[in-house]
Coordinates of C-alpha atoms in Angstrom, one line a residue:
M1 CA -9.2 -12.4 9.4
A2 CA -8.7 -13.0 12.6
L3 CA -4.7 -12.8 12.1
L4 CA -4.8 -10.0 9.8
V5 CA -6.7 -8.3 12.4
G6 CA -3.6 -9.6 14.8
A7 CA -0.8 -8.3 13.0
Q8 CA -2.0 -4.6 12.5
L9 CA -3.3 -4.8 16.5
V10 CA 0.6 -5.7 17.0
N11 CA 1.1 -3.1 14.4
L12 CA -0.7 -0.5 16.9
V13 CA 1.8 -1.7 19.8
G14 CA 4.4 -0.7 17.2
V15 CA 3.2 3.0 16.9
A16 CA 3.2 3.5 20.6
L17 CA 6.6 1.9 21.3
V18 CA 7.7 4.1 18.5
A19 CA 6.5 7.3 19.7
R20 CA 7.6 6.5 23.0
L21 CA 11.6 5.1 22.0
Y22 CA 11.8 8.5 19.3
T23 CA 11.5 12.2 19.0
P24 CA 9.3 13.7 15.7
A25 CA 12.8 15.0 14.4
A26 CA 13.9 10.6 14.2
F27 CA 11.1 9.6 13.3
G28 CA 10.3 11.8 10.8
A29 CA 13.8 11.9 9.1
F30 CA 13.0 7.6 9.0
A31 CA 9.6 8.8 7.2
V32 CA 10.7 10.5 4.6
L33 CA 13.3 7.8 3.9
F34 CA 10.5 5.0 4.4
A35 CA 8.3 6.7 1.6
I36 CA 10.9 6.7 -0.8
A37 CA 11.5 2.8 -0.6
S38 CA 7.6 2.3 -0.1
V39 CA 7.1 4.3 -3.5
V40 CA 10.5 2.3 -5.2
G41 CA 9.5 -1.0 -3.8
G42 CA 5.8 -0.7 -4.3
A43 CA 6.8 0.3 -8.2
S44 CA 9.5 -2.2 -8.9
S45 CA 7.6 -5.3 -10.0
L46 CA 6.2 -3.0 -13.0
R47 CA 2.8 -4.5 -12.0
L48 CA 3.6 -7.7 -13.5
D49 CA 2.6 -9.4 -10.4
V50 CA -1.2 -8.1 -10.2
A51 CA -1.1 -9.0 -13.8
A52 CA 0.1 -12.9 -13.1
T53 CA -3.3 -12.5 -10.4
T54 CA -5.7 -12.7 -13.7
A55 CA -3.4 -14.2 -16.3
R56 CA -3.1 -17.7 -17.5
N57 CA -1.7 -20.4 -15.4
A58 CA 1.6 -20.6 -17.8
D59 CA 1.2 -17.3 -18.2
A60 CA 1.3 -16.4 -14.4
A61 CA 4.7 -18.2 -13.6
V62 CA 6.8 -16.0 -15.9
L63 CA 5.4 -12.9 -15.2
F64 CA 6.2 -13.8 -11.7
R65 CA 9.7 -14.6 -12.7
L66 CA 9.8 -11.2 -14.3
A67 CA 8.5 -9.7 -11.3
A68 CA 11.2 -11.0 -9.0
R69 CA 14.0 -10.2 -11.7
S70 CA 13.2 -6.7 -11.9
N71 CA 12.3 -6.3 -7.5
T72 CA 16.3 -7.1 -7.3
A73 CA 17.7 -5.1 -10.1
V74 CA 15.4 -1.9 -8.9
A75 CA 16.4 -2.2 -5.3
L76 CA 19.8 -2.7 -6.0
G77 CA 19.5 0.8 -8.0
T78 CA 18.5 2.3 -5.2
G79 CA 21.7 1.4 -3.2
L80 CA 23.7 2.3 -5.3
V81 CA 21.5 5.8 -6.4
A82 CA 21.7 6.5 -2.1
V83 CA 25.4 6.1 -1.9
T84 CA 26.3 7.7 -4.8
C85 CA 23.5 10.9 -3.7
Y86 CA 25.1 10.6 0.0
A87 CA 28.6 10.6 -1.6
F88 CA 27.5 13.9 -3.7
L89 CA 26.4 15.4 -0.2
D90 CA 29.4 14.6 2.1
R91 CA 27.2 12.4 3.9
L92 CA 29.0 8.3 2.8
D93 CA 30.8 8.1 6.3
G94 CA 29.8 4.6 8.2
Q95 CA 26.7 5.8 9.3
G96 CA 25.3 7.3 6.3
F97 CA 26.6 4.0 4.6
V98 CA 24.8 1.5 6.5
E99 CA 22.1 4.0 6.1
C100 CA 22.1 3.4 2.5
L101 CA 22.4 -0.2 2.7
A102 CA 19.0 -0.2 5.1
L103 CA 17.0 1.8 2.2
A104 CA 17.5 -0.6 -0.2
A105 CA 17.5 -3.8 2.3
V106 CA 13.9 -2.1 2.6
T107 CA 12.8 -1.2 -0.7
A108 CA 13.9 -5.4 -1.2
A109 CA 11.9 -6.5 1.0
I110 CA 8.9 -4.2 0.8
A111 CA 8.7 -5.2 -3.1
A112 CA 9.3 -8.9 -2.3
S113 CA 6.7 -9.1 0.2
A114 CA 4.1 -7.4 -2.5
T115 CA 5.5 -9.6 -5.6
L116 CA 4.8 -13.0 -2.7
T117 CA 1.8 -11.2 -1.8
Y118 CA 0.2 -11.4 -5.8
A119 CA 1.0 -15.0 -5.9
R120 CA -0.7 -16.5 -3.2
V121 CA -3.5 -14.5 -3.4
R122 CA -4.0 -16.0 -7.3
Q123 CA -3.6 -19.2 -5.0
G124 CA -6.3 -18.7 -3.3
R125 CA -4.1 -19.1 0.0
Y126 CA -5.3 -16.1 2.1
R127 CA -4.4 -17.6 5.1
R128 CA -0.9 -18.0 4.6
V129 CA -1.3 -14.3 4.0
A130 CA -2.7 -13.4 6.8
G131 CA -0.1 -14.9 8.5
G132 CA 3.0 -13.2 6.4
K133 CA 1.3 -10.3 7.9
L134 CA 1.2 -11.2 11.5
L135 CA 4.6 -12.5 11.5
T136 CA 5.6 -9.0 9.6
A137 CA 4.4 -7.1 12.5
A138 CA 5.6 -8.9 15.1
V139 CA 8.9 -9.3 13.9
Q140 CA 9.1 -5.5 12.8
T141 CA 7.7 -5.0 16.8
I142 CA 11.1 -6.8 18.2
A143 CA 13.1 -4.7 16.1
L144 CA 11.9 -1.9 16.6
L145 CA 12.1 -2.6 20.4
L146 CA 15.9 -3.8 20.0
A147 CA 16.8 -0.5 17.7
G148 CA 15.2 2.1 20.4
V149 CA 17.9 0.6 22.7
V150 CA 20.6 0.0 20.6
L151 CA 20.5 2.6 17.4
P152 CA 17.5 5.0 18.6
Q153 CA 18.1 6.6 14.9
P154 CA 16.6 5.8 11.8
T155 CA 19.2 3.7 10.4
G156 CA 17.8 1.7 13.3
L157 CA 13.7 2.0 12.1
L158 CA 14.9 1.3 9.0
L159 CA 17.1 -2.2 9.7
A160 CA 13.5 -2.4 12.0
S161 CA 11.7 -2.3 8.4
A162 CA 13.5 -4.4 6.9
L163 CA 13.6 -7.4 8.7
G164 CA 9.9 -7.0 9.5
Y165 CA 9.5 -7.0 5.7
G166 CA 11.8 -10.2 5.1
A167 CA 10.3 -12.4 7.5
G168 CA 6.9 -11.6 5.8
A169 CA 8.5 -12.1 2.5
L170 CA 10.2 -15.6 3.4
A171 CA 6.7 -16.6 4.8
L172 CA 4.9 -16.4 1.8
A173 CA 7.8 -18.0 -0.3
R174 CA 7.1 -21.4 1.5
G175 CA 5.2 -23.6 -1.1
D176 CA 4.7 -24.2 -5.0
R177 CA 5.6 -21.6 -6.8
P178 CA 1.9 -20.4 -9.7
G179 CA 2.0 -22.3 -12.6
H180 CA 4.6 -24.9 -11.8
G181 CA 4.5 -27.7 -14.1
S182 CA 3.1 -25.6 -17.2
A183 CA 4.7 -25.1 -20.2
H184 CA 5.6 -21.8 -19.9
P185 CA 5.4 -19.1 -23.2
T186 CA 8.1 -16.8 -23.7
A187 CA 8.6 -13.9 -21.7
R188 CA 8.2 -11.7 -24.9
D189 CA 4.9 -13.5 -25.8
V190 CA 3.6 -13.2 -22.7
L191 CA 4.8 -9.2 -22.2
G192 CA 3.2 -8.8 -25.2
R193 CA -0.4 -10.3 -23.8
H194 CA 0.4 -8.1 -21.0
R195 CA 1.8 -5.1 -22.3
G196 CA -0.7 -2.5 -20.7
F197 CA -0.2 -3.5 -17.2
V198 CA 3.7 -2.4 -18.1
L199 CA 2.6 0.7 -19.9
A200 CA -0.5 2.1 -18.0
S201 CA -0.5 -0.2 -14.7
A202 CA 3.6 0.0 -13.7
P203 CA 3.2 3.9 -14.0
A204 CA 0.3 4.0 -12.5
G205 CA 1.0 2.2 -9.2
L206 CA 4.5 4.5 -9.3
I207 CA 2.1 7.3 -9.5
S208 CA 0.0 6.0 -7.0
A209 CA 2.9 5.3 -4.2
L210 CA 4.3 8.8 -5.4
A211 CA 0.9 10.7 -4.5
V212 CA 0.8 9.0 -1.3
N213 CA 4.3 9.5 0.3
L214 CA 4.0 12.5 -1.7
P215 CA 2.8 14.3 1.8
V216 CA 5.6 13.1 3.9
L217 CA 8.4 14.4 1.5
A218 CA 6.9 17.7 1.7
T219 CA 6.1 18.2 4.1
G220 CA 9.9 17.4 5.6
T221 CA 11.3 19.3 2.5
L222 CA 8.7 22.4 3.5
L223 CA 8.2 22.2 7.6
G224 CA 10.9 20.6 8.9
S225 CA 11.3 16.9 10.3
T226 CA 9.5 17.9 13.7
A227 CA 6.1 18.9 11.4
A228 CA 7.1 15.5 8.9
G229 CA 6.6 13.1 12.4
D230 CA 3.4 14.4 13.1
L231 CA 2.3 14.1 9.9
A232 CA 3.6 10.4 9.5
L233 CA 2.8 9.2 12.6
A234 CA -0.8 10.8 12.4
L235 CA -1.3 8.9 9.2
R236 CA -0.2 5.5 10.0
I237 CA -2.4 5.6 13.4
G238 CA -5.3 6.8 11.0
A239 CA -4.5 4.2 8.3
L240 CA -5.0 1.6 11.3
P241 CA -8.5 0.9 10.8
S242 CA -7.7 0.7 7.0
A243 CA -5.3 -2.4 7.8
L244 CA -7.4 -3.2 10.3
F245 CA -11.2 -4.0 8.2
G246 CA -10.4 -2.3 5.0
Q247 CA -6.8 -3.3 4.0
A248 CA -6.4 -6.9 5.2
L249 CA -9.6 -7.9 3.2
M250 CA -8.1 -6.2 -0.1
P251 CA -6.7 -9.7 -1.5
I252 CA -9.5 -11.2 -1.3
L253 CA -11.7 -8.7 -2.1
F254 CA -9.6 -8.2 -5.0
G255 CA -9.4 -12.0 -5.6
E256 CA -13.0 -12.5 -5.6
I257 CA -13.7 -9.7 -7.9
A258 CA -10.9 -10.7 -10.0
H259 CA -12.9 -14.3 -10.0
R260 CA -16.9 -13.2 -10.6
L261 CA -15.2 -11.0 -13.7
R262 CA -13.4 -14.4 -15.7
A263 CA -16.2 -16.7 -14.2
A264 CA -19.4 -14.8 -13.4
P265 CA -19.8 -11.0 -13.8
S266 CA -23.4 -11.0 -13.4
G267 CA -22.8 -10.2 -9.6
V268 CA -19.4 -8.0 -10.0
L269 CA -21.7 -4.6 -9.6
R270 CA -23.6 -5.6 -6.9
A271 CA -20.8 -7.0 -5.0
Y272 CA -18.0 -3.7 -5.3
D273 CA -20.9 -1.7 -3.7
R274 CA -21.8 -3.9 -1.0
A275 CA -18.4 -4.0 -0.1
L276 CA -17.6 -0.1 -0.7
L277 CA -21.2 1.0 1.2
G278 CA -20.3 -1.2 4.5
L279 CA -16.1 -0.5 4.8
L280 CA -17.5 3.4 4.3
A281 CA -19.8 3.0 6.9
S282 CA -17.2 0.8 8.9
G283 CA -14.7 3.6 8.5
A284 CA -16.3 6.6 9.4
V285 CA -17.3 5.0 12.8
S286 CA -13.9 3.8 13.4
V287 CA -11.6 6.6 12.2
T288 CA -13.7 9.0 13.8
G289 CA -13.5 7.9 16.7
L290 CA -9.6 6.9 16.8
A291 CA -9.0 10.8 15.8
L292 CA -10.5 11.8 18.5
S293 CA -9.1 9.5 21.0
T294 CA -5.6 10.4 19.6
W295 CA -6.2 14.1 19.5
W296 CA -7.1 13.7 23.3
L297 CA -5.2 10.8 24.6
A298 CA -1.5 11.6 22.5
P299 CA 0.3 13.6 24.7
M300 CA 0.0 10.8 28.4
L301 CA 0.6 7.7 25.8
F302 CA 3.0 9.2 23.3
G303 CA 4.3 12.3 25.4
P304 CA 3.7 16.1 25.1
Q305 CA 5.9 16.7 22.1
W306 CA 3.2 14.3 20.1
R307 CA 0.6 16.8 20.7
G308 CA 0.7 17.9 17.3
A309 CA 0.0 14.5 15.6
G310 CA -3.6 14.4 17.3
V311 CA -4.4 18.2 15.4
A312 CA -2.7 16.9 11.9
L313 CA -5.1 13.3 12.6
L314 CA -7.8 14.8 13.4
L315 CA -8.2 17.8 10.1
L316 CA -7.2 14.5 7.8
V317 CA -10.7 12.3 9.5
P318 CA -12.4 13.1 6.0
Y319 CA -9.1 11.4 4.2
M320 CA -9.1 8.7 6.0
V321 CA -12.2 7.5 6.0
S322 CA -12.5 8.1 2.1
Q323 CA -9.2 5.8 1.5
F324 CA -10.3 3.8 4.1
A325 CA -13.4 2.5 2.2
V326 CA -11.6 3.1 -1.7
S327 CA -8.1 1.5 -1.1
P328 CA -9.2 -2.1 -0.6
L329 CA -11.3 -1.7 -4.0
S330 CA -8.9 0.1 -5.9
Q331 CA -7.7 -2.7 -7.9
S332 CA -11.2 -3.5 -9.0
L333 CA -11.0 -0.9 -12.3
N334 CA -7.3 -2.9 -13.4
A335 CA -9.5 -5.8 -13.2
A336 CA -12.1 -4.6 -15.4
G337 CA -9.0 -3.6 -17.6
R338 CA -9.2 -0.4 -17.8
N339 CA -5.4 0.5 -16.9
G340 CA -5.7 3.7 -18.8
Q341 CA -8.2 5.3 -17.0
Q342 CA -6.5 3.9 -13.8
L343 CA -3.2 5.8 -15.0
C344 CA -5.3 8.8 -15.3
W345 CA -7.1 8.7 -12.0
D346 CA -3.3 8.1 -10.4
L347 CA -2.0 11.1 -12.4
G348 CA -4.9 13.6 -11.1
R349 CA -4.6 12.4 -7.6
L350 CA -1.0 13.3 -7.9
A351 CA -1.4 16.5 -9.3
M352 CA -3.9 17.9 -6.8
T353 CA -1.3 16.6 -4.2
V354 CA 1.5 18.7 -5.5
A355 CA -0.9 21.6 -5.6
V356 CA -1.7 21.4 -2.0
F357 CA 1.8 21.3 -1.4
A358 CA 2.9 24.5 -4.3
A359 CA 0.7 26.8 -1.9
V360 CA 2.4 25.9 0.7
A361 CA 5.9 26.6 -1.0
V362 CA 4.9 29.9 -1.9
G363 CA 3.1 30.9 1.0
W364 CA -0.2 30.9 0.5
L365 CA -1.4 28.0 2.5
G366 CA -0.2 27.5 6.6
P367 CA 0.5 24.0 8.3
L368 CA -3.1 24.3 9.1
A369 CA -5.1 25.1 5.8
C370 CA -2.4 22.9 4.0
L371 CA -3.9 19.3 5.9
I372 CA -7.6 21.1 5.4
S373 CA -7.3 21.5 1.4
L374 CA -5.5 17.9 1.3
S375 CA -7.7 16.1 2.9
A376 CA -10.6 17.7 0.9
A377 CA -8.5 17.5 -2.4
M378 CA -8.0 13.5 -1.3
V379 CA -12.1 13.4 -0.9
A380 CA -13.1 14.3 -4.3
T381 CA -10.5 12.4 -5.9
Y382 CA -11.9 8.7 -4.0
A383 CA -14.6 10.0 -4.8
V384 CA -14.4 9.9 -8.5
H385 CA -12.4 6.6 -8.5
V386 CA -15.9 5.4 -7.7
V387 CA -17.5 6.3 -10.3
L388 CA -15.2 5.2 -12.8
T389 CA -15.1 1.7 -11.3
R390 CA -19.1 1.4 -11.3
A391 CA -18.9 2.0 -14.9
A392 CA -16.4 -0.4 -15.4
L393 CA -18.0 -3.0 -13.8
G394 CA -21.0 -2.5 -15.5
S395 CA -19.3 -2.1 -19.1
A396 CA -18.0 -5.4 -18.4
A397 CA -21.2 -7.5 -17.0
R398 CA -23.0 -5.9 -20.0
A399 CA -20.6 -7.0 -22.7
A400 CA -20.7 -10.6 -21.3
G401 CA -24.4 -10.7 -21.9
T402 CA -25.6 -10.9 -18.2
P403 CA -27.5 -8.1 -16.3
T404 CA -25.6 -5.9 -13.8
S405 CA -27.5 -6.5 -10.6
G406 CA -30.2 -9.5 -9.8
E407 CA -29.4 -12.2 -7.9
T408 CA -25.9 -12.8 -6.6
V409 CA -24.0 -16.4 -8.5
P410 CA -22.3 -18.4 -5.9
V411 CA -18.4 -18.1 -6.2
R412 CA -15.8 -20.2 -4.8
S413 CA -13.5 -18.3 -2.7
D414 CA -11.0 -20.8 -2.0
A415 CA -10.7 -21.6 -5.8
T416 CA -7.2 -21.9 -7.1
H417 CA -7.3 -20.7 -11.0
A418 CA -6.3 -22.8 -13.7
H419 CA -8.0 -20.7 -16.8
V420 CA -8.2 -17.2 -18.2

């Protein structure tokens, strides 16, 4: 936990440096490109790495290998598509070509880092995961400093991000491969057993990434790069408490809930409820305090050009609190085998986001009303996710023939699981 908190404190320093070194317009252009890399890189594994965290040992080795191959192919495809689009728009000069390469590199680094994180989570190596995140933050911050001097453009930000995620992925790559030494089944058999993740969870992951990154993409398209820069900085600052105390715990929380579902489901619903209530209470305090501080201090810390970011964050507080509480536990629905419900929920969240920005496009909502509506829509969707997850975990516990509440069953937090 200390390593994870340290990583996010380094990220906080990085945000301050970015605001000082880059204009809102430059940061907004970078945010749009980085959103594309996040969407594609996050979905490129087809959720095979998530499936591997709950699979038996031999299946896990195959699933991680297939996920790595898919990540590589998608990253190369991203670079080719970017080059084609830049050529079509007559922007494929030297700088444009480097920007395409940087976009492909960021996509590959994000994908590799995510897959390797799930591999270490399966092995219970939470310290390795935390160390990788700290290294990512440190390398990225140093690279941002250098880029601000040498290449103060969106391309520099992309290259700095690629270096950070790449360093974290290399740190996570060290160690034994999951399932090393086991007799591996064929890829066809493994994919057949875990087709729910490919057919439902992979589209859900893509849709989820689109929903998360669509606000910045749509704002850049409809309201301009400066507005996108304000929103992107507001979201990055608002997500810091989540990264410090919520997202930092996601690998541990998911690993423990997955283990309870496999071995001791009697306490899984109580564990989920306690985690959710704790995250909700701490998120309400930390996010609200951070938003008020940002609104007051942003012009002094980041410069007067960033005043709009403080206002945007204040309007997004309900959204940020809901995200803080629910996101660290969001994979619980997949762990309970409700891949289809997760897909439907992600579709609903994307539809709500599209509806808000469609209203902006036709002139029904202005910039401030857009942020208020987006915040309210996201609170409603996260509340629905909680209802669905509690029902799924309760059903899993009942199917195992155990009560959904009562005494807590002790669970090893450092186990490396070689069974289903």
